[in-house]
Coordinates of C-alpha atoms in Angstrom, one line a residue:
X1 CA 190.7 27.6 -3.7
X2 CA 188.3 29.6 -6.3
X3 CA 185.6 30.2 -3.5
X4 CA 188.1 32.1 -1.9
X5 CA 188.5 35.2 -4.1
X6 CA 185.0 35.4 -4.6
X7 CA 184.4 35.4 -1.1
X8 CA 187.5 38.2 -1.1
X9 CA 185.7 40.1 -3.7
X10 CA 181.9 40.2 -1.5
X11 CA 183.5 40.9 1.5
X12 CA 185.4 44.1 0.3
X13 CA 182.4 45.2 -1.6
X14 CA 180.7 44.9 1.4
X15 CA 183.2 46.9 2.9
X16 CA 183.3 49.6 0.5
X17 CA 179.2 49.5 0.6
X18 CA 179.1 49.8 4.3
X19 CA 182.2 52.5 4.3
X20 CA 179.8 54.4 1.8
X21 CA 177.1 54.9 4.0
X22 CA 178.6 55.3 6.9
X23 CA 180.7 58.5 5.2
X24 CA 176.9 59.5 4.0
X25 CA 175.6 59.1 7.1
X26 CA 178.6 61.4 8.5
X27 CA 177.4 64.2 5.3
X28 CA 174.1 63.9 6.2
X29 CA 175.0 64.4 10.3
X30 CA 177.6 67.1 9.3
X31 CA 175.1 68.9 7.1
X32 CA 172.2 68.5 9.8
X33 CA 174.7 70.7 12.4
X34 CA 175.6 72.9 9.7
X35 CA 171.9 73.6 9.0
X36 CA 171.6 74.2 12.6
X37 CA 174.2 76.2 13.3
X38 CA 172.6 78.7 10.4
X39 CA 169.4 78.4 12.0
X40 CA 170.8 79.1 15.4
X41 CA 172.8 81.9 13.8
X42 CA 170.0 83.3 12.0
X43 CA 167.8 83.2 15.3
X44 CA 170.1 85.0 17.1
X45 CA 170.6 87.8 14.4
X46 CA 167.1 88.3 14.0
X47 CA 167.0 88.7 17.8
X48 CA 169.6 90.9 17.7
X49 CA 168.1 93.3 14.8
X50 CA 164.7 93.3 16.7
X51 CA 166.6 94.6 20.0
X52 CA 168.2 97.6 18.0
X53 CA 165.2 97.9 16.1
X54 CA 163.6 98.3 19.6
X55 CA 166.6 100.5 20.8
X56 CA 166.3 103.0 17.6
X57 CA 162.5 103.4 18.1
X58 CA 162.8 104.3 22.0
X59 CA 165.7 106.5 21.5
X60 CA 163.9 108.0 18.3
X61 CA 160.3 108.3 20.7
X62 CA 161.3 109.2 24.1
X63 CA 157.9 109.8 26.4
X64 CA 155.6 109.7 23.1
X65 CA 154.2 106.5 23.4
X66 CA 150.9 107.5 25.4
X67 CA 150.7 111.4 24.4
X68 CA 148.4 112.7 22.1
X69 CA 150.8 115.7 21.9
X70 CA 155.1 115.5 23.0
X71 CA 155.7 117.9 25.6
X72 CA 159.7 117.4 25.2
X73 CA 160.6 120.4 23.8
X74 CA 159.6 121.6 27.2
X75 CA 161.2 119.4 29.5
X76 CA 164.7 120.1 27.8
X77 CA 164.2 124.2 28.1
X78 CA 163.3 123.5 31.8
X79 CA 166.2 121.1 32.2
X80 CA 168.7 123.5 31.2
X81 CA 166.7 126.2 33.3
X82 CA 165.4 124.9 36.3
X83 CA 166.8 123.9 39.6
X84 CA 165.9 120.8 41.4
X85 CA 164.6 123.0 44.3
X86 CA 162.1 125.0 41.6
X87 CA 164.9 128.5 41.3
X88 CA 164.7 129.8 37.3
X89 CA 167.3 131.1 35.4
X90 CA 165.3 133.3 33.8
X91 CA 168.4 135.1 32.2
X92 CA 169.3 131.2 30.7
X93 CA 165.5 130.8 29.1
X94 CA 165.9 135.2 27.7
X95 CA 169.2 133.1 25.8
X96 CA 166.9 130.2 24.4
X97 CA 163.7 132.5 23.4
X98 CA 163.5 131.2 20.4
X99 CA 163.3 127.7 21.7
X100 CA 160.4 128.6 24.1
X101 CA 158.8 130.8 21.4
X102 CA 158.4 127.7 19.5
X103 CA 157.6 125.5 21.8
X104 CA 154.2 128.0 22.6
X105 CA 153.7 127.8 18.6
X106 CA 153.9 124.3 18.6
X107 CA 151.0 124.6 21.3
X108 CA 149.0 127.1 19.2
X109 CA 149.0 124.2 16.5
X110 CA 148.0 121.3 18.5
X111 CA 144.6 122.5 20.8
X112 CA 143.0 120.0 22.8
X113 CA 140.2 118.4 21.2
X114 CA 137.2 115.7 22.5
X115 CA 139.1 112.5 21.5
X116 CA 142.0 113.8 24.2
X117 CA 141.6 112.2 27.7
X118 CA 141.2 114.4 30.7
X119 CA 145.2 113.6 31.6
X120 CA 146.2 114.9 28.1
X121 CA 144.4 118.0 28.1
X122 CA 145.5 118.6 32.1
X123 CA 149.1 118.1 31.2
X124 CA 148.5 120.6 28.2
X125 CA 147.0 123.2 30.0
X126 CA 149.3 122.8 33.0
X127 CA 152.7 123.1 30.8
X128 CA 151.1 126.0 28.6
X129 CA 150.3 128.2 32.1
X130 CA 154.0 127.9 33.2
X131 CA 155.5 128.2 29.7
X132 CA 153.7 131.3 29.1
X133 CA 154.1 132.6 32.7
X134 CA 158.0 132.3 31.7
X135 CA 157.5 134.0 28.8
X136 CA 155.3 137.0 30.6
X137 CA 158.0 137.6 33.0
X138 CA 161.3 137.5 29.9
X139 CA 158.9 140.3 28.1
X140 CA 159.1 142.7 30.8
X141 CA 162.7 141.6 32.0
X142 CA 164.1 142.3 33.8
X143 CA 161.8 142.6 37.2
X144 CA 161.8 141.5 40.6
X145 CA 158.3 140.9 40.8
X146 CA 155.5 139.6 38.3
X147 CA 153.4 142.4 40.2
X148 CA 155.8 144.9 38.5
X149 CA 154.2 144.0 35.6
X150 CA 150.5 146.0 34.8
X151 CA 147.7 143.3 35.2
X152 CA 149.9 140.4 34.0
X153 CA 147.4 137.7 34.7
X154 CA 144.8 139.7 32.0
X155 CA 147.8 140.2 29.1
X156 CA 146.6 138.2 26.0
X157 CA 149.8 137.9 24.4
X158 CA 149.7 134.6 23.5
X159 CA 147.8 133.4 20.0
X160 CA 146.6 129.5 21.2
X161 CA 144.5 128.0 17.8
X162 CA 141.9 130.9 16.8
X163 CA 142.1 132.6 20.1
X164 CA 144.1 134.7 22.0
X165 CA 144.5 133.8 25.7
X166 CA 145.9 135.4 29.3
X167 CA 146.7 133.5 32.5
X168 CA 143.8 134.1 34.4
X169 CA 141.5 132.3 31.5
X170 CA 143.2 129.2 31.3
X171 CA 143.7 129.0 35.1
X172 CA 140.0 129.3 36.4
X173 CA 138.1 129.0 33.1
X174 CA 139.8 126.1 31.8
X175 CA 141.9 124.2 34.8
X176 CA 139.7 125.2 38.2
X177 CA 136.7 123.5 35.6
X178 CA 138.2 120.7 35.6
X179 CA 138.1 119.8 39.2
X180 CA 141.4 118.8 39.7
X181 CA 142.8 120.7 42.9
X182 CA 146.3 119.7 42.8
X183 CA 146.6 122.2 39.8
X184 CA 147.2 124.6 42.4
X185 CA 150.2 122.8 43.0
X186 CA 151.2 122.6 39.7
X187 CA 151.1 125.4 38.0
X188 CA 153.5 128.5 38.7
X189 CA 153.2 132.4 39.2
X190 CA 156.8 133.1 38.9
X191 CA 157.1 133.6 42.8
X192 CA 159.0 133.0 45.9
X193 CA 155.8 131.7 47.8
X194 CA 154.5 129.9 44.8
X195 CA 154.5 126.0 44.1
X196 CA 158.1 125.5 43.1
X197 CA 158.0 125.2 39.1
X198 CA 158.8 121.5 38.4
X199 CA 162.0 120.6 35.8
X200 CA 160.3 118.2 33.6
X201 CA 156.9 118.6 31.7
X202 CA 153.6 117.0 33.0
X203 CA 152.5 114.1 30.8
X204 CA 149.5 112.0 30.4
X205 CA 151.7 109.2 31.1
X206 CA 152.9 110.3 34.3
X207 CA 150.2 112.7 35.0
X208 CA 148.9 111.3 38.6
X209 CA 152.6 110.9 39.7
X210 CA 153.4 114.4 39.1
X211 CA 150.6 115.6 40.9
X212 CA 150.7 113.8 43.8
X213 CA 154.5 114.7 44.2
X214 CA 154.1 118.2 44.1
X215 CA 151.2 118.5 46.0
X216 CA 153.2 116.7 48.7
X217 CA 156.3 118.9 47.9
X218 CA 154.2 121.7 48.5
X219 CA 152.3 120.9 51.7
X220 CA 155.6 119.7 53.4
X221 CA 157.9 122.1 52.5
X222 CA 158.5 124.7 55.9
X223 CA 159.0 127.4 53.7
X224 CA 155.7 127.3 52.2
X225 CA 153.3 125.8 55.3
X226 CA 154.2 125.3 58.9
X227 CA 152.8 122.1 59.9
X228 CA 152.6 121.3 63.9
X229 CA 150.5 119.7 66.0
X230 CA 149.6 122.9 67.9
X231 CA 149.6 125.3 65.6
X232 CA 149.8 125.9 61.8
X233 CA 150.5 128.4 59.3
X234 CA 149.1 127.9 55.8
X235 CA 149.8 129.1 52.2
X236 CA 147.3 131.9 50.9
X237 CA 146.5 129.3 48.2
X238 CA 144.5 127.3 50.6
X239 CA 142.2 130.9 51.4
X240 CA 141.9 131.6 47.9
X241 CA 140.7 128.7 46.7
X242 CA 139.5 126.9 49.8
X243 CA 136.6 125.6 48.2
X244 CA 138.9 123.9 45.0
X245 CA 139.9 121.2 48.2
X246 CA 136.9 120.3 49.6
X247 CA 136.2 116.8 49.2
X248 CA 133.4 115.6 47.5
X249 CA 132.1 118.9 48.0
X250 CA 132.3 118.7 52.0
X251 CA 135.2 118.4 54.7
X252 CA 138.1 121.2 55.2
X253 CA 141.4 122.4 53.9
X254 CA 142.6 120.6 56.8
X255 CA 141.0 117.4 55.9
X256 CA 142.5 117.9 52.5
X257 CA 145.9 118.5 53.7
X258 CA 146.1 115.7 55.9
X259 CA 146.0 113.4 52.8
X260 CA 149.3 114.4 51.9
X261 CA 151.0 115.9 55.0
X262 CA 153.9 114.3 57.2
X263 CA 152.3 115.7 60.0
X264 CA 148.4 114.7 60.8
X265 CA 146.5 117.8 62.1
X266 CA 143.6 118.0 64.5
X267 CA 140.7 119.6 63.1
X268 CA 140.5 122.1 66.1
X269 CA 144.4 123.2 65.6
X270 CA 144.2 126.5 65.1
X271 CA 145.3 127.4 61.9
X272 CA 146.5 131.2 60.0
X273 CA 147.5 131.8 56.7
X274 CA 151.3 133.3 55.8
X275 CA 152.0 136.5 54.2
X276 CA 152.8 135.7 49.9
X277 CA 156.1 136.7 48.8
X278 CA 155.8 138.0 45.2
X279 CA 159.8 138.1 44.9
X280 CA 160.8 136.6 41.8
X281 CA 161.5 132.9 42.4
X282 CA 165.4 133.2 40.4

């Protein structure tokens, strides 16, 4: 009879001992899923703060990532201004002057230099032609030609770093020197018969995209260049600067358009070159 409460005593220490850790255990299990739970939670906010991080620096950047120079002052005064198929509002850019005014300043302060690649100074020189083209034709508005104007390729209206500059300098001293015939394509003499003025900038980034698109815009499009297998009718751009698209030097214009065309043309097809509609391309 006295073992027995001693044996009462041990068993519900025991019991108390192993109750103890097993409610320790439980903390320590509880506290272990707290933990990660946090760590999950803390994960996932991180990841979260690095996406809008992300978002804030794309939406703050847009197309800057690869240009030496942001050409998207531009691209928003030809979006508001600019059809799809090329036509200009050119009574919409005479409201937002100022806009294009600065966006030629912002030029002026940013020349080319040597550390820029050959795509950044292309896009530069390509988006200052039509820019100040736009602005040639709002200083004489309005017209119905750019041929009303008096020599408007030899006007130097426009102040670019130290120098003052006209259209026909930066096309064949500047782009035709850089032996890149798709220019002819790109840039824009405010015409019905020219290249249809594109409604976005050109861009390093996107440069050889661009190019190609309206090169094969222009050579395909009926209006500018019938294209048959008999017989074909060719823009005056590809008499006046027939030797710009000869390739590697040698070959034809009709070697060059076939690059690009829908329609592959013989060699022999006999070929003549359109009349150029000056008309104001509005």
């Amino acid at each position: 009879m006295k073992f027995i409460p001693i044996f009462i005593a041990c068993f519900l220490i025991t019991s108390c001992s192993s109750s103890k850790r097993v409610s320790e255990k439980t903390e320590i299990q509880v506290t272990e899923e707290q933990a990660t739970e946090q760590n999950t939670s803390v994960t996932e906010n991180s990841e979260l703060i690095d996406v809008l991080e992300t978002k804030d620096t794309i939406t703050s950047k847009p197309n800057t990532k690869q240009e030496v120079f942001t050409h998207l002052a531009w691209t928003e005064l030809l979006q508001k201004h600019v059809s799809n198929e090329g036509n200009v509002n050119y009574n919409g850019f005479n409201t937002d002057r100022k806009a294009l005014l600065s966006y030629i300043g912002s030029l002026g302060e940013n020349m080319p230099s040597d550390t820029w690649t050959k795509d950044d100074k292309l896009a530069y020189w390509i988006n200052a032609y039509n820019a100040l083209t736009i602005d040639l034709i709002l200083r004489h508005y309005p017209v119905e030609s750019i041929k009303d104007i008096k020599n408007p390729w030899d006007q130097r209206y426009w102040q670019l770093g130290d120098k003052w500059y006209n259209l026909n300098e930066i096309e064949h001293d500047i782009l035709r020197k850089m032996k890149e015939p798709r220019i002819h394509f790109a840039i824009v003499c405010a015409s019905y018969s020219c290249p249809k003025l594109q409604n976005e900038a050109f861009t390093a980034s996107k440069l050889e995209e661009q190019l190609t698109n309206a090169t094969k815009s222009f050579i395909n499009d009926p209006e500018k260049n019938d294209l048959t297998p008999s017989k074909i009718g060719l823009s005056k751009i590809f008499a006046w600067f027939d030797k710009d698209f000869l390739i590697n030097g040698t070959g034809s214009i009709i070697e060059y358009i076939n690059r690009y065309s829908n329609i592959k043309i013989s060699p022999k097809t006999p070929k003549k070159f359109k009349d150029y509609d000056w008309s104001l391309n509005n």
